[in-house]
Tab-separated table of C-alpha atoms in Angstrom:
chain	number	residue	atom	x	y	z
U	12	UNK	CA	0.000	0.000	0.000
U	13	UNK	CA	1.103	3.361	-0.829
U	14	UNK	CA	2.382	6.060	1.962
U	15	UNK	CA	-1.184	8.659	2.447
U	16	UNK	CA	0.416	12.101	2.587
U	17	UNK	CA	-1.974	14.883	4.718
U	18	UNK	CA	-3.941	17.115	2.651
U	19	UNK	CA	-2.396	20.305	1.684
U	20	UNK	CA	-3.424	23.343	4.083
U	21	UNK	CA	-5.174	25.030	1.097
U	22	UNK	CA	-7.031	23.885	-2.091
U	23	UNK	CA	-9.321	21.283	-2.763
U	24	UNK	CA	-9.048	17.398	-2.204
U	25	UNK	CA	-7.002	14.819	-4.194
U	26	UNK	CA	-10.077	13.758	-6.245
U	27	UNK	CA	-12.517	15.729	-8.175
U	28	UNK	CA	-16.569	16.303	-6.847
U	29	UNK	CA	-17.464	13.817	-9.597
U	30	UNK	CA	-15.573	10.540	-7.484
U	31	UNK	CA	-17.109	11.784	-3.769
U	32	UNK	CA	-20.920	12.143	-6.014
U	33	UNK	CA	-20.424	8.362	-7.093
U	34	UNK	CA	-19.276	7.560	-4.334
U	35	UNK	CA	-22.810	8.725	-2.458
U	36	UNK	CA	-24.789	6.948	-5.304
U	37	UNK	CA	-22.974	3.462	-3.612
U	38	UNK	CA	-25.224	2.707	-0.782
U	39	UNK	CA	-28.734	3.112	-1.816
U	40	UNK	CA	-31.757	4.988	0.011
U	41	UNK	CA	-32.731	2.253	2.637
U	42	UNK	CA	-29.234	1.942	3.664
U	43	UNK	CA	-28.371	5.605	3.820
U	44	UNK	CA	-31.743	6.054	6.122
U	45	UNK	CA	-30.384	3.353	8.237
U	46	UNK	CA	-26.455	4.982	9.000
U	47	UNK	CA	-28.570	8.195	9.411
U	48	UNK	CA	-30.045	6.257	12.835
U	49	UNK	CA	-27.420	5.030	14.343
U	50	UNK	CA	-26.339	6.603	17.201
U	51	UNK	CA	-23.259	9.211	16.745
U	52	UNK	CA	-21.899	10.134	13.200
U	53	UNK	CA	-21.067	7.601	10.838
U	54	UNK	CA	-19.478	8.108	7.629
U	55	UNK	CA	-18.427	5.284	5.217
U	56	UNK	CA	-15.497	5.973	2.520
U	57	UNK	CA	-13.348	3.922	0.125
U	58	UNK	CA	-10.050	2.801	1.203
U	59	UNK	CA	-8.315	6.845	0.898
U	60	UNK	CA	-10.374	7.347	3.699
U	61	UNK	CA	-10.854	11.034	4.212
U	62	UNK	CA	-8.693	11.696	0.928
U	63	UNK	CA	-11.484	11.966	-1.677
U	64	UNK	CA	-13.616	8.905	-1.947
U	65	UNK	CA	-16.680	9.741	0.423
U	66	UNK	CA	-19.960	7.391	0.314
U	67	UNK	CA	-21.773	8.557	3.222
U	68	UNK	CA	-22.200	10.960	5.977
U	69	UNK	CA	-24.513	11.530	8.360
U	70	UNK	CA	-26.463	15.111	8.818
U	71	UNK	CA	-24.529	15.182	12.767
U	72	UNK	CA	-21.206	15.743	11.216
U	73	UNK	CA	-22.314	19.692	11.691
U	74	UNK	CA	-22.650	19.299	15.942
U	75	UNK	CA	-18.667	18.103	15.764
U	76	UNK	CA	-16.952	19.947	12.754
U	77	UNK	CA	-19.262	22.648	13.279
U	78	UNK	CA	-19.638	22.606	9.633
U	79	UNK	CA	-22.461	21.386	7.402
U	80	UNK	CA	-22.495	17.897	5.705
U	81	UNK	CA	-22.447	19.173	2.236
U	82	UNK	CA	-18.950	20.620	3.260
U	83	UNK	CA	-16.919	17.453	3.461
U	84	UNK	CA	-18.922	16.253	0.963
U	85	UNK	CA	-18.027	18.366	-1.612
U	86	UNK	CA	-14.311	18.529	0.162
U	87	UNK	CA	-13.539	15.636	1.770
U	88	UNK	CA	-10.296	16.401	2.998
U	89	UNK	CA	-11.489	18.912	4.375
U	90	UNK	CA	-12.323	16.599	7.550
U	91	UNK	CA	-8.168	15.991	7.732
U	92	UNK	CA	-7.654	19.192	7.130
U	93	UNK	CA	-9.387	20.357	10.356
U	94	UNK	CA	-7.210	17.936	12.883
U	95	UNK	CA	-4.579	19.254	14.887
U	96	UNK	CA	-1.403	18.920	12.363
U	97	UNK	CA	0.308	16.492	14.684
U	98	UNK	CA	-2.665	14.113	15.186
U	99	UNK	CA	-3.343	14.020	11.595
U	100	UNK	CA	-0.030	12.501	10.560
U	101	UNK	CA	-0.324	10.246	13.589
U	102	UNK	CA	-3.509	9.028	12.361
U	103	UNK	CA	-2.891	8.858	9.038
U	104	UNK	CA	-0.092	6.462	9.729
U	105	UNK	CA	-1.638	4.152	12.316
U	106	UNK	CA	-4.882	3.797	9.799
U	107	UNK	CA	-2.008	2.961	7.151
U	108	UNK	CA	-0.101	-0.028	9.074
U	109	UNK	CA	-3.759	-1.210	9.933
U	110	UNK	CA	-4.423	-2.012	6.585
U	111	UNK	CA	-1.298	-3.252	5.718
U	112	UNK	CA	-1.484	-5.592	8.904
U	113	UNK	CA	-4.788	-7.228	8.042
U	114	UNK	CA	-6.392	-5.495	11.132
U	115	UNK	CA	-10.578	-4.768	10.661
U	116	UNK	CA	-10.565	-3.022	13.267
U	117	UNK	CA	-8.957	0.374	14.902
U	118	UNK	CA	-9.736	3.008	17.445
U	119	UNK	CA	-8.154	6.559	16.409
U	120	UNK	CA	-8.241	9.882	18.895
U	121	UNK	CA	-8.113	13.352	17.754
U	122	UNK	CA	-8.341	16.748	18.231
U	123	UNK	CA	-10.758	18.816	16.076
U	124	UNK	CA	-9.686	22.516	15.565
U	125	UNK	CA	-12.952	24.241	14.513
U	126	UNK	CA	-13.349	28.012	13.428
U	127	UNK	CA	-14.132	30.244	16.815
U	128	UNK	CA	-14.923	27.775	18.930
U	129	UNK	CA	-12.646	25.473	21.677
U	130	UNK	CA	-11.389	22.471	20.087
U	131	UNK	CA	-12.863	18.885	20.646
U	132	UNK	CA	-10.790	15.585	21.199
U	133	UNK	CA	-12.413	12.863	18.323
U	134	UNK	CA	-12.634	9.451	19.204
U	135	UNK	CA	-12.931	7.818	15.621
U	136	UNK	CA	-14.248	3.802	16.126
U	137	UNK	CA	-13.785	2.466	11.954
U	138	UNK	CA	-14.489	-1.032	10.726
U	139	UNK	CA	-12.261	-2.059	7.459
U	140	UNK	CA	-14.100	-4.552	4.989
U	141	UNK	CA	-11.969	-6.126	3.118
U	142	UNK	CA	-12.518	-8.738	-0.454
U	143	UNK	CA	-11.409	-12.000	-0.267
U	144	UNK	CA	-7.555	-11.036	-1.166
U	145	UNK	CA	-7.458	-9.061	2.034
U	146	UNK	CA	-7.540	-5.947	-0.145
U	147	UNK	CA	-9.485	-3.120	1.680
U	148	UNK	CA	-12.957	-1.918	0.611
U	149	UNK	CA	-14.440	0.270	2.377
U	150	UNK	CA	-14.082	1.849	5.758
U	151	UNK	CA	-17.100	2.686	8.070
U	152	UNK	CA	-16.333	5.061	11.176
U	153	UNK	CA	-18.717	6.122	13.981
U	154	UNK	CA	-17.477	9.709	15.580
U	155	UNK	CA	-17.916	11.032	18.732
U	156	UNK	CA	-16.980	12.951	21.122
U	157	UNK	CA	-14.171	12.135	23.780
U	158	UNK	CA	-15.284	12.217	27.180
U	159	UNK	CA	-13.300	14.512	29.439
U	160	UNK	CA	-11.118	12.360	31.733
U	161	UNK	CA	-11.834	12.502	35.499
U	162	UNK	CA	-8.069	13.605	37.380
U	163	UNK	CA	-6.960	11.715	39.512
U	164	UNK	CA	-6.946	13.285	42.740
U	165	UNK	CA	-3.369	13.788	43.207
U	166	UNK	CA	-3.561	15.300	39.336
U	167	UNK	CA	-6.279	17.895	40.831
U	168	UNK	CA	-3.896	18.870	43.888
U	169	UNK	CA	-0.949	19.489	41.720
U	170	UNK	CA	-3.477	21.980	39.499
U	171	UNK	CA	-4.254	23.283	42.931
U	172	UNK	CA	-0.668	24.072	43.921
U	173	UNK	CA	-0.116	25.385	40.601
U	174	UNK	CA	-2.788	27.815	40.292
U	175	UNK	CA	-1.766	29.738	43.738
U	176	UNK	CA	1.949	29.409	43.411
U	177	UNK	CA	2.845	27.424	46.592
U	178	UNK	CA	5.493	24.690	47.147
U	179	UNK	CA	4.886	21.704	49.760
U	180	UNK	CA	8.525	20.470	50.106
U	181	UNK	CA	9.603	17.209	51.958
U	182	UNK	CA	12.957	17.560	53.780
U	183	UNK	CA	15.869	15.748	55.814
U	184	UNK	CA	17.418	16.896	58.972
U	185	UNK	CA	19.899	18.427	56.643
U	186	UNK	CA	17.189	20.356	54.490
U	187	UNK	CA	17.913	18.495	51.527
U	188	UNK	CA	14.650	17.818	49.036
U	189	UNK	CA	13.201	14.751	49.134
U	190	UNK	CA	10.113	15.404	46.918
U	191	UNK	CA	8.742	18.895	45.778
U	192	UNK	CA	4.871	19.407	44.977
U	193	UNK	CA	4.049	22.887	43.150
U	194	UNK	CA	4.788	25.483	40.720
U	195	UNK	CA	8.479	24.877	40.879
U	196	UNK	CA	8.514	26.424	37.145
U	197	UNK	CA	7.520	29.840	38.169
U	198	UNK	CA	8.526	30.443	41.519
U	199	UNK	CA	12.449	28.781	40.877
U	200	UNK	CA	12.812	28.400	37.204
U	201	UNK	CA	13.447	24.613	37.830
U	202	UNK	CA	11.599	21.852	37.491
U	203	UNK	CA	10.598	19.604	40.621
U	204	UNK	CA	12.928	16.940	39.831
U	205	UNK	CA	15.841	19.537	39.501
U	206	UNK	CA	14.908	21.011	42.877
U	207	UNK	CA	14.511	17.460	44.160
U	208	UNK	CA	18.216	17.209	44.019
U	209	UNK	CA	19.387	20.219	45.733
U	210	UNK	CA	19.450	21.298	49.527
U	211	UNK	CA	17.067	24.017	50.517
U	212	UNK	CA	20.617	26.001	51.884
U	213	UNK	CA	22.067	25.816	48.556
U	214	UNK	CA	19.273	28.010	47.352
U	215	UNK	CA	18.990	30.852	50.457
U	216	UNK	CA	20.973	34.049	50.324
U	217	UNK	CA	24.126	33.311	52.591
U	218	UNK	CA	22.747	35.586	55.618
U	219	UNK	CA	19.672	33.610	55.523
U	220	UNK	CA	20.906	30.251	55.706
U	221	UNK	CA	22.511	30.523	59.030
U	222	UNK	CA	19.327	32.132	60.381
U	223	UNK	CA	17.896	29.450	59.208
U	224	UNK	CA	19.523	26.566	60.428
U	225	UNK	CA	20.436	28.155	63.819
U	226	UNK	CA	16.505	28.714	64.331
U	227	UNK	CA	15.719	25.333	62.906
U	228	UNK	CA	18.241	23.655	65.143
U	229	UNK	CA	16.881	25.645	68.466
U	230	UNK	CA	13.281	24.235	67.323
U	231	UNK	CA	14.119	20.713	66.261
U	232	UNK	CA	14.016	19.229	69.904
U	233	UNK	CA	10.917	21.082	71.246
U	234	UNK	CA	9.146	19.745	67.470
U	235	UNK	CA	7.356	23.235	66.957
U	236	UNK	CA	6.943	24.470	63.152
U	237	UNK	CA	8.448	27.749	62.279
U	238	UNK	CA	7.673	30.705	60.193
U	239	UNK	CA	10.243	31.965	58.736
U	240	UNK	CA	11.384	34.800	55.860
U	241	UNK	CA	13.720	33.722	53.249
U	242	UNK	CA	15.042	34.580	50.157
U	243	UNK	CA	15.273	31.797	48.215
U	244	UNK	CA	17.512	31.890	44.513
U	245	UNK	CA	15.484	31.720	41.417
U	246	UNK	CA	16.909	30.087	38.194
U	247	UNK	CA	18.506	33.158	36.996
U	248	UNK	CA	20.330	34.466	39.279
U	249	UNK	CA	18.029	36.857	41.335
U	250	UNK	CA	16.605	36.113	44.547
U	251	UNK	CA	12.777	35.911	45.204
U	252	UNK	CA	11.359	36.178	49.063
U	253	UNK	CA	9.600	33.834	50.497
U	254	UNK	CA	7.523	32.786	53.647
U	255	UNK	CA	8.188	29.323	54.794
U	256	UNK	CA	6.190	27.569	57.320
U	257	UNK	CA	8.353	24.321	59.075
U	258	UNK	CA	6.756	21.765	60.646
U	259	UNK	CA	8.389	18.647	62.155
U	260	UNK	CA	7.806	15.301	60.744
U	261	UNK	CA	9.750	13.089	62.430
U	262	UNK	CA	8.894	10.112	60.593
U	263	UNK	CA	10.161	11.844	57.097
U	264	UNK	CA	12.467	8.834	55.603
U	265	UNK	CA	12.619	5.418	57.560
U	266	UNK	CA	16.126	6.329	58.229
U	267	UNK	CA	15.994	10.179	59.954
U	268	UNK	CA	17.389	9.759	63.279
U	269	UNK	CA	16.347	13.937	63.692
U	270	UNK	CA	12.959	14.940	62.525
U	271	UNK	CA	12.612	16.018	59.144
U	272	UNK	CA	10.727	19.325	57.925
U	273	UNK	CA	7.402	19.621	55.601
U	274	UNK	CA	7.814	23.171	54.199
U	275	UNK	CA	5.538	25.178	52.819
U	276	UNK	CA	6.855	27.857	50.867
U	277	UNK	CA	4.662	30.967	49.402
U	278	UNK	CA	5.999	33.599	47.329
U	279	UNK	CA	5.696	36.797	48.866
U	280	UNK	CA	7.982	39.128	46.445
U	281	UNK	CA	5.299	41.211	45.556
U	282	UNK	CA	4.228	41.937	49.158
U	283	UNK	CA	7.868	42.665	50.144
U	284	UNK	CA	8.168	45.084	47.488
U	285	UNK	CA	4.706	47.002	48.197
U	286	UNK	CA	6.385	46.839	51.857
U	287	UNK	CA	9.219	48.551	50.681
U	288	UNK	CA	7.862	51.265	48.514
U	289	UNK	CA	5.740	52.179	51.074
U	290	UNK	CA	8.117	51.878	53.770
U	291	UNK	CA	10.482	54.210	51.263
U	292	UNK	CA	7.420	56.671	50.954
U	293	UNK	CA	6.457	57.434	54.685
U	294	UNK	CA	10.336	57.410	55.567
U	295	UNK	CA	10.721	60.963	53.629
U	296	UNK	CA	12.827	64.198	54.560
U	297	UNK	CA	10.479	66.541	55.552
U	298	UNK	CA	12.700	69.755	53.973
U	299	UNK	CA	13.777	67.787	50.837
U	300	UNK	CA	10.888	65.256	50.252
U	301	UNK	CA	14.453	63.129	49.730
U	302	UNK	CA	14.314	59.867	51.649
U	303	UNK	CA	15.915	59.465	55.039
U	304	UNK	CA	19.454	57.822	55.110
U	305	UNK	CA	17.537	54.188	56.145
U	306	UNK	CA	14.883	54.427	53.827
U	307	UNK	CA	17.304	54.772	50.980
U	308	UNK	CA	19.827	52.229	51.961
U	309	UNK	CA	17.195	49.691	52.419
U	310	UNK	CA	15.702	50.425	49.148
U	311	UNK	CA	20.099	50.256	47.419
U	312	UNK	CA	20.488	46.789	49.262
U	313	UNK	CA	16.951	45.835	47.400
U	314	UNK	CA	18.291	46.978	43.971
U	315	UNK	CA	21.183	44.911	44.367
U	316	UNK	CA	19.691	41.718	45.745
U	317	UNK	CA	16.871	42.108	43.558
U	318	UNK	CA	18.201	43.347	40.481
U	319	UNK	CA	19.139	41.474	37.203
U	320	UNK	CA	22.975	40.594	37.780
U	321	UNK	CA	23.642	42.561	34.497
U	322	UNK	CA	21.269	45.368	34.721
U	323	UNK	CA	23.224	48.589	35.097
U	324	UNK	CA	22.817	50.780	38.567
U	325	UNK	CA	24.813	53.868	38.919
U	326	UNK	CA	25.074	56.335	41.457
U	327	UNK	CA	25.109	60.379	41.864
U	328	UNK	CA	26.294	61.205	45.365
U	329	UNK	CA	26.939	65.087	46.350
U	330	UNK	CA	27.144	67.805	49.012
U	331	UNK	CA	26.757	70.912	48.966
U	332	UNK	CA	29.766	73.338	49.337
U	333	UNK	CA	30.402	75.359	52.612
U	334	UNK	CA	27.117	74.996	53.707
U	335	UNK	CA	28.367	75.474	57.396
U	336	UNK	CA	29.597	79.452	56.081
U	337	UNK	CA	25.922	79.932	54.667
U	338	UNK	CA	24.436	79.076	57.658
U	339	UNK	CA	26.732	81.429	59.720
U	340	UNK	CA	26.341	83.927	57.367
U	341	UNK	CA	22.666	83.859	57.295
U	342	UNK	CA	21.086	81.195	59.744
U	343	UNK	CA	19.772	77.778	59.652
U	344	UNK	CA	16.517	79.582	57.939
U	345	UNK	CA	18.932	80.641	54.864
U	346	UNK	CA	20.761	76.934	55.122
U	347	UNK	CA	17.256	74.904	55.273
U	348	UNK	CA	15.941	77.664	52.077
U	349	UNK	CA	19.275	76.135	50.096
U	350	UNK	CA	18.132	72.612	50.863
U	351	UNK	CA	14.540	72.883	49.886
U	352	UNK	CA	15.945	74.294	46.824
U	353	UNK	CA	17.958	71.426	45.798
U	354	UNK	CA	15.134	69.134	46.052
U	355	UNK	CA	12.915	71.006	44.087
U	356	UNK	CA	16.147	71.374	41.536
U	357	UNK	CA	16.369	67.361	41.915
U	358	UNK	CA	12.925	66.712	41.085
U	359	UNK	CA	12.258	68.974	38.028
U	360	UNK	CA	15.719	68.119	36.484
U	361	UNK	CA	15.729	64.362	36.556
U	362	UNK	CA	13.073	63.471	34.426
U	363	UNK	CA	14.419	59.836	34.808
U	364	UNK	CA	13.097	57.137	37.454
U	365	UNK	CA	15.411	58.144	40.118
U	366	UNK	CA	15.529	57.697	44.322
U	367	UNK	CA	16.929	60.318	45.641
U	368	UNK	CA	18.049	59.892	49.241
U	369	UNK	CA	19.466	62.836	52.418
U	370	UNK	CA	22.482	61.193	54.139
U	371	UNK	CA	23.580	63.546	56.223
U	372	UNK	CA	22.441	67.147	56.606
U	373	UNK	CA	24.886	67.974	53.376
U	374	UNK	CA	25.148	64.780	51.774
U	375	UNK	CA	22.685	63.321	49.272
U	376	UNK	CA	22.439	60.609	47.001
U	377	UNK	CA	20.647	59.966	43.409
U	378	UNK	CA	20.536	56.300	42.520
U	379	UNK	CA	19.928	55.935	38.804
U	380	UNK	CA	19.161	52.266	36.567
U	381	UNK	CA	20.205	51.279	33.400
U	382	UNK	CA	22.540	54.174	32.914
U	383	UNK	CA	26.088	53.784	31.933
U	384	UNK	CA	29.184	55.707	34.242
U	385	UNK	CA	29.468	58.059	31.108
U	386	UNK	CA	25.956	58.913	31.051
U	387	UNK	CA	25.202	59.054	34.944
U	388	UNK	CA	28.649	61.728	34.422
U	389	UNK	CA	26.706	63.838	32.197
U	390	UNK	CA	23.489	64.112	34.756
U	391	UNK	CA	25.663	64.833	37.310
U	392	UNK	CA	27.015	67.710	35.307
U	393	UNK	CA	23.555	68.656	34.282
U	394	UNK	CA	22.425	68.698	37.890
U	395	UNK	CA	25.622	70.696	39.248
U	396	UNK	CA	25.466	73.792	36.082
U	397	UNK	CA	21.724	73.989	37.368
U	398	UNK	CA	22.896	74.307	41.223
U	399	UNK	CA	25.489	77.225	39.939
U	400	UNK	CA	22.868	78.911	37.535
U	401	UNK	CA	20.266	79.505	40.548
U	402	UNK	CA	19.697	82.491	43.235
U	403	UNK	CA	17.651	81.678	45.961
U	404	UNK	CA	15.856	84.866	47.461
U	405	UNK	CA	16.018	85.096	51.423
U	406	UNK	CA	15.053	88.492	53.027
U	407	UNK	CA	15.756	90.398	49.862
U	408	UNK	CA	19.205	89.210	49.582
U	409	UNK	CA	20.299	86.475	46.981
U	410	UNK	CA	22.111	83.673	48.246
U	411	UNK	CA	24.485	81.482	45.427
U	412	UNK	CA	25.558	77.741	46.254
U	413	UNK	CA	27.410	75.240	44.688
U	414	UNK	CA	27.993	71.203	45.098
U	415	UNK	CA	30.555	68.705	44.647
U	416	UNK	CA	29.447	65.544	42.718
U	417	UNK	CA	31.229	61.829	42.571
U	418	UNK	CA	29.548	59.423	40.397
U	419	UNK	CA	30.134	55.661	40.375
U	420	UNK	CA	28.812	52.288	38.795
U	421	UNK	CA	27.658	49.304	40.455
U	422	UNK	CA	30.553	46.302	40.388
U	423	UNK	CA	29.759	42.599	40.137
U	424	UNK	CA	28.905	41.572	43.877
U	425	UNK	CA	29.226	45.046	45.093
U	426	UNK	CA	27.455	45.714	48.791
U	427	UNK	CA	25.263	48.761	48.975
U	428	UNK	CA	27.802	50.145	51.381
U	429	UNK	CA	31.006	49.366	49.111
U	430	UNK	CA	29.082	51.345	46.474
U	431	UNK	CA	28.122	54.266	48.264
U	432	UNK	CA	31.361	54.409	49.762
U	433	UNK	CA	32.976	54.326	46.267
U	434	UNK	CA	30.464	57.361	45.265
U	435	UNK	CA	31.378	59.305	47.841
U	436	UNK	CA	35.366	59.031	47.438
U	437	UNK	CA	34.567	60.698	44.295
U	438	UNK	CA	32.722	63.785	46.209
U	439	UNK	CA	35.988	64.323	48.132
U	440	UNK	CA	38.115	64.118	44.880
U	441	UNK	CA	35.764	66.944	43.963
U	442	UNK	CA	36.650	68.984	46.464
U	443	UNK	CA	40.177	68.037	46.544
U	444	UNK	CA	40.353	69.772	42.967
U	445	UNK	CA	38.595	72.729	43.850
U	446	UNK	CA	35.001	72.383	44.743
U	447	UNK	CA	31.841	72.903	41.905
U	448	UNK	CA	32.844	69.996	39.909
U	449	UNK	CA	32.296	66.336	39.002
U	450	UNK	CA	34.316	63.624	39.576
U	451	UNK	CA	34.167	60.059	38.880
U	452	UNK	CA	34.748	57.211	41.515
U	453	UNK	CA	37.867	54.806	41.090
């Protein structure tokens, strides 16, 4: 027998509409009123099958295809050409070694892809007649629709654990996996197995995992569970917080001379960085609207925890020059008038996402993303012509500032303090060179 190729996506079938009308005049009247009442949709074609040579088809073939009779029977292929691509070659070759193995029977499942609606899996029951050379005849088929398969219940709590994100993980004494249940995929970028295979401590940031196991230990004898906060490494490279909740099982593996853990971890990254922002918004300098030294080291050691390991952070860090002789010259009114000035300047300048932080009563700090050292060197100069250019009004006299700028780019495993540090190096290079300038950190 010769290899059946699918349809092609477009045109008509194989055969012209004179073979499929002959075809039809092959069964006469009474039998074509008796297919029509058998339960389900039967169709009856030549040994091509669905490839050109229809002789009957009931009227129901509209409630699956979602397509009139007349339709495959003026296009026959056009039945093939509605399965899913992969299913049709599948079932074009098992219907081929069927025939060529003698069979008379076969049971073929498919899905149906119909125009704007869902698709429906086929189950396709088809009787071969065959003459008395084995040779095949006809082929009768009785359509219907797959029934959906019930889950199994441990199939319906994985869908559960999937759809709100948590992981139920078995562990050892030494917090190594022993089976995962979960979305894995998008809370770690691994799949269970892969996670099955590591220790829970491999994954924590390195300040967590002795909190960790130093709490875990305390509670281990007393067998209370434990809620705990920990970040947790995702697949690439960036850490993701999570709440865990240990409880004791001390009957884990036949083996565990220590109780085991059952850990059930939820990710709460979202909620920590809501937290934050807020946190970051309340904890403002009243004179400035800047954020408070805390506030805007918290929200650096978040950008590089959290960040992409190659996205680009750069920082502005300046003070402003001889502040002390302003305010002995004119008060702490005429100092704190300078200060609300440069956050005003700050604000309508940097059109950019920035955070803008107050250090010290001199000292602030512009933390920029995505922005090379060159770049974040020609904001800072930006920023420090606009200080220069402006006269602040105070009791009809017009007091003149300037500041002293170091810029610097985040390093591969910098700490926030390293980097700030590194910033602010360049502010005393600044001054070193004569004050009203920018300078760029080693």
């Amino acid at each position: 027998m010769q290899r059946r190729d699918p349809p092609p996506e477009d045109g008509q079938a194989s055969v012209d509409d004179s073979t499929a009308e002959s075809g039809q005049r092959l069964l006469d009247a009474p039998a074509q009123r008796w297919l029509e009442s058998v339960p389900g949709t039967v169709y009856v074609t030549g040994p091509n099958w669905w490839l050109g040579d229809l002789h009957f088809l009931s009227e129901s073939i509209v409630e699956l295809g979602q397509r009139p009779a007349d339709d495959y029977r003026d296009q026959p292929a056009l039945w093939l050409r509605q399965m899913a691509t992969a299913d049709r070659q599948q079932a074009l070759d098992t219907l081929q070694r069927a025939e060529t193995e003698g069979e008379s029977r076969l049971r073929l499942v498919y899905t149906l892809e119909r125009d704007g609606d869902v698709p429906c899996r086929i189950e396709d029951q088809i009787t071969l007649t065959r003459d008395e050379q084995g040779g095949v005849l006809t082929l009768t088929g009785v359509l219907g629709v797959m029934p959906q398969e019930e889950a199994a219940p441990e199939q319906t709590c994985q869908a559960m654990l999937r759809h709100c994100g948590d992981l139920i993980i078995a562990l050892d004494e030494e917090l190594d996996c022993l089976g995962v249940l979960g979305n894995a995929v998008d809370t770690l970028g691994m799949q269970p197995d892969q996670l099955r295979a590591r220790s829970l401590f491999s994954l924590m940031a390195p300040e967590d995992g002795a909190r960790v196991q130093r709490t875990l230990l305390e509670q281990a004898g007393e067998a209370r569970p434990v809620l705990l906060e920990v970040r947790l490494e995702h697949r690439d490279g960036s850490y993701r917080w999570f709440e865990i909740h240990f409880s004791p099982y001390a009957d884990i593996t036949s083996l565990a001379a220590m109780p085991g853990w059952v850990a059930v971890a939820r990710n709460i990254t979202e909620r920590r960085h809501q937290s934050l922002n807020w946190d970051a918004y309340t904890a403002t300098d009243e004179l400035t609207s800047a954020l408070n030294q805390s506030a805007f080291m918290g929200l650096l050691r978040h950008a590089l925890a959290f960040g992409e390991s190659s996205a680009r952070l750069s920082m502005i860090v300046f003070d402003v020059d001889c502040l002390d002789d302003i305010n002995r010259s004119w008060g702490r009114d005429g100092g704190d008038l300078v200060l609300t000035c440069i956050g005003e300047l700050c604000r309508a300048t940097l059109r950019e996402r920035f955070s803008f932080g107050r250090l010290e009563d001199d000292t602030f700090a512009i933390l920029l993303s995505g922005k090379s050292l060159q770049e974040t060197a020609r904001v800072a100069e930006r920023l420090r012509e606009r200080f220069a250019a402006t006269r602040v009004e105070f009791h009809g006299h017009w007091l003149t500032f300037s500041v002293s700028l170091g810029v610097a780019e985040r390093r591969v495993e910098e700490t926030a303090e390293g980097f700030l540090a590194r910033a602010g190096e360049g502010v005393r290079e600044a001054k070193r060179h004569g004050r009203d300038r920018v300078h760029q950190a080693p």
